[in-house]
XYZ file of C-alpha atoms in Angstrom:
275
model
C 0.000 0.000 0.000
C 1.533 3.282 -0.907
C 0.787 6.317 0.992
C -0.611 9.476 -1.267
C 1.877 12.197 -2.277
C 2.258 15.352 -0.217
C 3.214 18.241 -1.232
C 6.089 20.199 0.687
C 5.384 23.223 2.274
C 6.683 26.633 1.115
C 10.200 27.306 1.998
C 9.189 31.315 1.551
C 6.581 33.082 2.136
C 4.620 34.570 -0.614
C 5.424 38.425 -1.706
C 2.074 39.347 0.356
C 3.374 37.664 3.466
C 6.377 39.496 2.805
C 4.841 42.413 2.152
C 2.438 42.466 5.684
C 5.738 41.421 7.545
C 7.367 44.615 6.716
C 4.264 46.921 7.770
C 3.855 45.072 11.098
C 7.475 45.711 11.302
C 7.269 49.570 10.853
C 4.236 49.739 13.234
C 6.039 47.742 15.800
C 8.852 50.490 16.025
C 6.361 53.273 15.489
C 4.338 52.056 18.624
C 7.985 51.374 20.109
C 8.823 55.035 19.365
C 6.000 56.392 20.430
C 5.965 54.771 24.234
C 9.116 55.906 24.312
C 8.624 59.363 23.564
C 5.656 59.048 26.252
C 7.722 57.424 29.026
C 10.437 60.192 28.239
C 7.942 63.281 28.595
C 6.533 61.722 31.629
C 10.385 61.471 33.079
C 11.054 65.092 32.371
C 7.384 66.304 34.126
C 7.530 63.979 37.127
C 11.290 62.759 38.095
C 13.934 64.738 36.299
C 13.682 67.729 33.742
C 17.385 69.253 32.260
C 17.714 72.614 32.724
C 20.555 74.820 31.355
C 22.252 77.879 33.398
C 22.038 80.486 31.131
C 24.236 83.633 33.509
C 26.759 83.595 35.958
C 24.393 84.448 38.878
C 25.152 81.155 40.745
C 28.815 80.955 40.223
C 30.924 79.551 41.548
C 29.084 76.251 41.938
C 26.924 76.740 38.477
C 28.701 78.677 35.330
C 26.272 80.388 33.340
C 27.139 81.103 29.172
C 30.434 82.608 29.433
C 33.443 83.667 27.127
C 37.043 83.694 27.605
C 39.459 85.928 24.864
C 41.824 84.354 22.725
C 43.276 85.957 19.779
C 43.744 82.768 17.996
C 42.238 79.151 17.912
C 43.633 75.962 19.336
C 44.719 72.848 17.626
C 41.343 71.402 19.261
C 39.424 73.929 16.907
C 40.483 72.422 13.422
C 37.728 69.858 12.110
C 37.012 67.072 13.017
C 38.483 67.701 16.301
C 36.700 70.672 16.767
C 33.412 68.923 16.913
C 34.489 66.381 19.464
C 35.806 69.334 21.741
C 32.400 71.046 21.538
C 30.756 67.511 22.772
C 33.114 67.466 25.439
C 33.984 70.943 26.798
C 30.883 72.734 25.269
C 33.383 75.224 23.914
C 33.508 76.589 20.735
C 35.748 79.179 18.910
C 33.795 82.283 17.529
C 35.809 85.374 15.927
C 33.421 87.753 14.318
C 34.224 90.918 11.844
C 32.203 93.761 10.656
C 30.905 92.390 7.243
C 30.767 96.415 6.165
C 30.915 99.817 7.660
C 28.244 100.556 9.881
C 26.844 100.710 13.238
C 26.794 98.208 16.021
C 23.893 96.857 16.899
C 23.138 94.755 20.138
C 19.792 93.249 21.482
C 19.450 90.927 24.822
C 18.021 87.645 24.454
C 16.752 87.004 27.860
C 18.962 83.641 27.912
C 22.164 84.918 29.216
C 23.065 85.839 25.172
C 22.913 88.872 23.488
C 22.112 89.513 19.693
C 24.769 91.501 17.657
C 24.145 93.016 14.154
C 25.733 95.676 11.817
C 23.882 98.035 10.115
C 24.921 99.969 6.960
C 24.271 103.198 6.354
C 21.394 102.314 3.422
C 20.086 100.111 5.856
C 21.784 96.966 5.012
C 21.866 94.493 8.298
C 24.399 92.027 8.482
C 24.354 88.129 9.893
C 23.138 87.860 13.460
C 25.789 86.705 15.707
C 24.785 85.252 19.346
C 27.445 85.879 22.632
C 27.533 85.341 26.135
C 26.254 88.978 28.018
C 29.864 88.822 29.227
C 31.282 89.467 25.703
C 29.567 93.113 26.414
C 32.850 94.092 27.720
C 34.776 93.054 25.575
C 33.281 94.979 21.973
C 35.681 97.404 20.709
C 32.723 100.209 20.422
C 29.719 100.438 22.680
C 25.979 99.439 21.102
C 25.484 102.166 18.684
C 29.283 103.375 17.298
C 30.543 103.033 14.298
C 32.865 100.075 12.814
C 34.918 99.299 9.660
C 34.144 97.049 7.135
C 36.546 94.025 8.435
C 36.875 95.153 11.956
C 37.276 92.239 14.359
C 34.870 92.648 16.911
C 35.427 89.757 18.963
C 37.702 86.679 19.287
C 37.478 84.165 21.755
C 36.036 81.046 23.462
C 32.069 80.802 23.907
C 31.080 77.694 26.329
C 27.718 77.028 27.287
C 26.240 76.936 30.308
C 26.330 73.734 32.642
C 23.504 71.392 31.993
C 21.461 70.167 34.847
C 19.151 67.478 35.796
C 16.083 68.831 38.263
C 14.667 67.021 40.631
C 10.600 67.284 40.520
C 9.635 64.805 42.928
C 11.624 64.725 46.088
C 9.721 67.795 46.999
C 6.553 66.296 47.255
C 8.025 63.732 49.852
C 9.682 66.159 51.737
C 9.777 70.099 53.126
C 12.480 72.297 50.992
C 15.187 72.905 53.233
C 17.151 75.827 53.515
C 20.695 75.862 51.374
C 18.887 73.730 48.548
C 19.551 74.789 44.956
C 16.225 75.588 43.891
C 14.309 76.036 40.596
C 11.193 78.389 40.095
C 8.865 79.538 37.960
C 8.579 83.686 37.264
C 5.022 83.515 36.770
C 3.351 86.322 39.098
C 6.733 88.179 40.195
C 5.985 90.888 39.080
C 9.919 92.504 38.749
C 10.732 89.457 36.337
C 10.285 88.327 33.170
C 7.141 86.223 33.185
C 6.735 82.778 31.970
C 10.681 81.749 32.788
C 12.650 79.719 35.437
C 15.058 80.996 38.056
C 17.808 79.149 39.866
C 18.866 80.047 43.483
C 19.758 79.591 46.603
C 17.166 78.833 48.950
C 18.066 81.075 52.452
C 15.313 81.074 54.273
C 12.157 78.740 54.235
C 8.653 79.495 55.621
C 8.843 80.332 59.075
C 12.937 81.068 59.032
C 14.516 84.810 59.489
C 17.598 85.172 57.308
C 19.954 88.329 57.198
C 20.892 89.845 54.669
C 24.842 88.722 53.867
C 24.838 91.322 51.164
C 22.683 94.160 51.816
C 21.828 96.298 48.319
C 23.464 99.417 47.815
C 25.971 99.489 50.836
C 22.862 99.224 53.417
C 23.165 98.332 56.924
C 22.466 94.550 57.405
C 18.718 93.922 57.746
C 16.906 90.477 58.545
C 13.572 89.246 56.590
C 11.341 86.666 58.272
C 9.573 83.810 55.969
C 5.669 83.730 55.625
C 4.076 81.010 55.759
C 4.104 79.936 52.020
C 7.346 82.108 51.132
C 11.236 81.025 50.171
C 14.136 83.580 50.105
C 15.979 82.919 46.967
C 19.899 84.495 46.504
C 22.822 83.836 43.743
C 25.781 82.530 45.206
C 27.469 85.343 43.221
C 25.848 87.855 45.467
C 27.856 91.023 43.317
C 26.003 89.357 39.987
C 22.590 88.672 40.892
C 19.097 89.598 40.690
C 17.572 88.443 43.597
C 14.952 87.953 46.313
C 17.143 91.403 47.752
C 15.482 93.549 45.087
C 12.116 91.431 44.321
C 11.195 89.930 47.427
C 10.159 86.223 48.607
C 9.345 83.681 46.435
C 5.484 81.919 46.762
C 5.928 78.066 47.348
C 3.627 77.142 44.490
C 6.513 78.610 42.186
C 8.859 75.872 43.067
C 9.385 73.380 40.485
C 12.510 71.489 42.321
C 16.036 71.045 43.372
C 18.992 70.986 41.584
C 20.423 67.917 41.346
C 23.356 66.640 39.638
C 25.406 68.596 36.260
C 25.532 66.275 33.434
C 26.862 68.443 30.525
C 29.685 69.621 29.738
C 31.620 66.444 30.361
C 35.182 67.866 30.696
C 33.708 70.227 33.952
C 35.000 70.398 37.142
C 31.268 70.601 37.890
C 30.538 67.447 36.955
C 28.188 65.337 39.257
C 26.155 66.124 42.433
C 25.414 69.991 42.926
C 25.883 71.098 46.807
């Protein structure tokens, strides 16, 4: 008795098989994508949200956007090293000449960076060129002289500001405590730019009398007491900072959360934990 022929199964899959395969395959790492993108938003609102220092209002324990002059560039500035410097150090050459006769323009940016511009007599208006607020100084004219076609008007180093992770939830597990690094929104001061963030010192808490260190304008030392719901927020570079000594106390619901560790640039003596 023979048994009746079978026929072998397909070795491939037909070109619709094929074809379905790859679709479920791009939908499996769009829905990948897309929990990931959800689970990192959620991170940044609830646990940890990076934050960059844009002035030097907290030095010397956070640098701000700063610049340091140098009339001509490293070894580290030629390409390709120049891009693996910037990854590390977060420093990055800059020399920038008048592209005609003109006048110098300037414009804050409300980031710790001002905007520069020349501006022919016609009306012309050259390329826009970001620097630190510190690079102020350092213009050969003030905001509004004249320049010469070619003019350098600044040479240097530009390195951003440290990089920080915040910490959003400890805070609702615990009291602030005084000498905390604290984040806070502007919203309803009304001596600040609304709808930014702050970073500070936190002196005083709710309930806590703190004296003033550095009073304003050569004033005899004075002492403030806490309300109930109210933080007293200082730079550690009392000389450079706008601060609870000129705007008052800061409301508790403004908080957003305490700095917590710098994680950019790599090469920082910053690096790690914030105290």
């Amino acid at each position: 008795m023979t048994l009746p022929s079978r026929k072998k199964p397909p070795t491939t899959a037909p070109d619709t098989m094929a074809k379905k395969s790859l679709v479920d395959f791009g939908r499996e790492w769009l829905d990948t994508l897309v929990v990931a993108l959800s689970v990192a938003m959620a991170f940044r609102a609830y646990f940890y949200q990076p934050f960059n220092i844009p002035t030097g209002s907290m030095q010397p324990t956070l640098y701000g956007n700063h610049v340091q002059a140098c009339e001509k560039p490293g070894i580290l500035q030629k390409t390709p090293l120049k891009w693996l410097n910037w990854l590390l150090t977060g420093r990055d050459y800059k020399e920038v000449r008048a592209p005609f006769s003109g006048h110098l323009y300037v414009s804050p940016r409300g980031d710790g960076r001002f905007a520069l511009a020349i501006v022919a007599p016609d009306g012309r208006r050259g390329p826009v060129v970001n620097l630190p607020n510190d690079a102020l100084g350092q213009l050969p004219v003030s905001p509004g002289g004249r320049v010469q076609k070619g003019q350098r008007l600044f040479a240097g180093y530009d390195t951003t500001g440290d990089f920080i992770f915040v910490n959003r939830w400890l805070w609702n597990f615990r009291r602030p405590h005084t000498g905390e690094v604290m984040i806070f929104s502007t919203t309803g001061i009304a001596a600040l730019q609304q709808g930014t963030h702050y970073i500070k010192r936190m002196k005083a808490a709710p309930g806590e009398t703190y004296t003033l260190e550095h009073p304003v304008n050569g004033q005899a030392p004075v002492s403030v007491t806490m309300g109930p719901d109210e933080y007293f927020a200082c730079g550690d570079n009392f000389n450079n900072s706008f601060d609870s000594r000129y705007w008052g106390a800061v409301p508790g619901r403004n908080l957003r959360g305490v700095a917590s560790c710098v994680f950019w640039p790599i090469v920082n003596p910053r690096l790690g934990g914030i105290k």
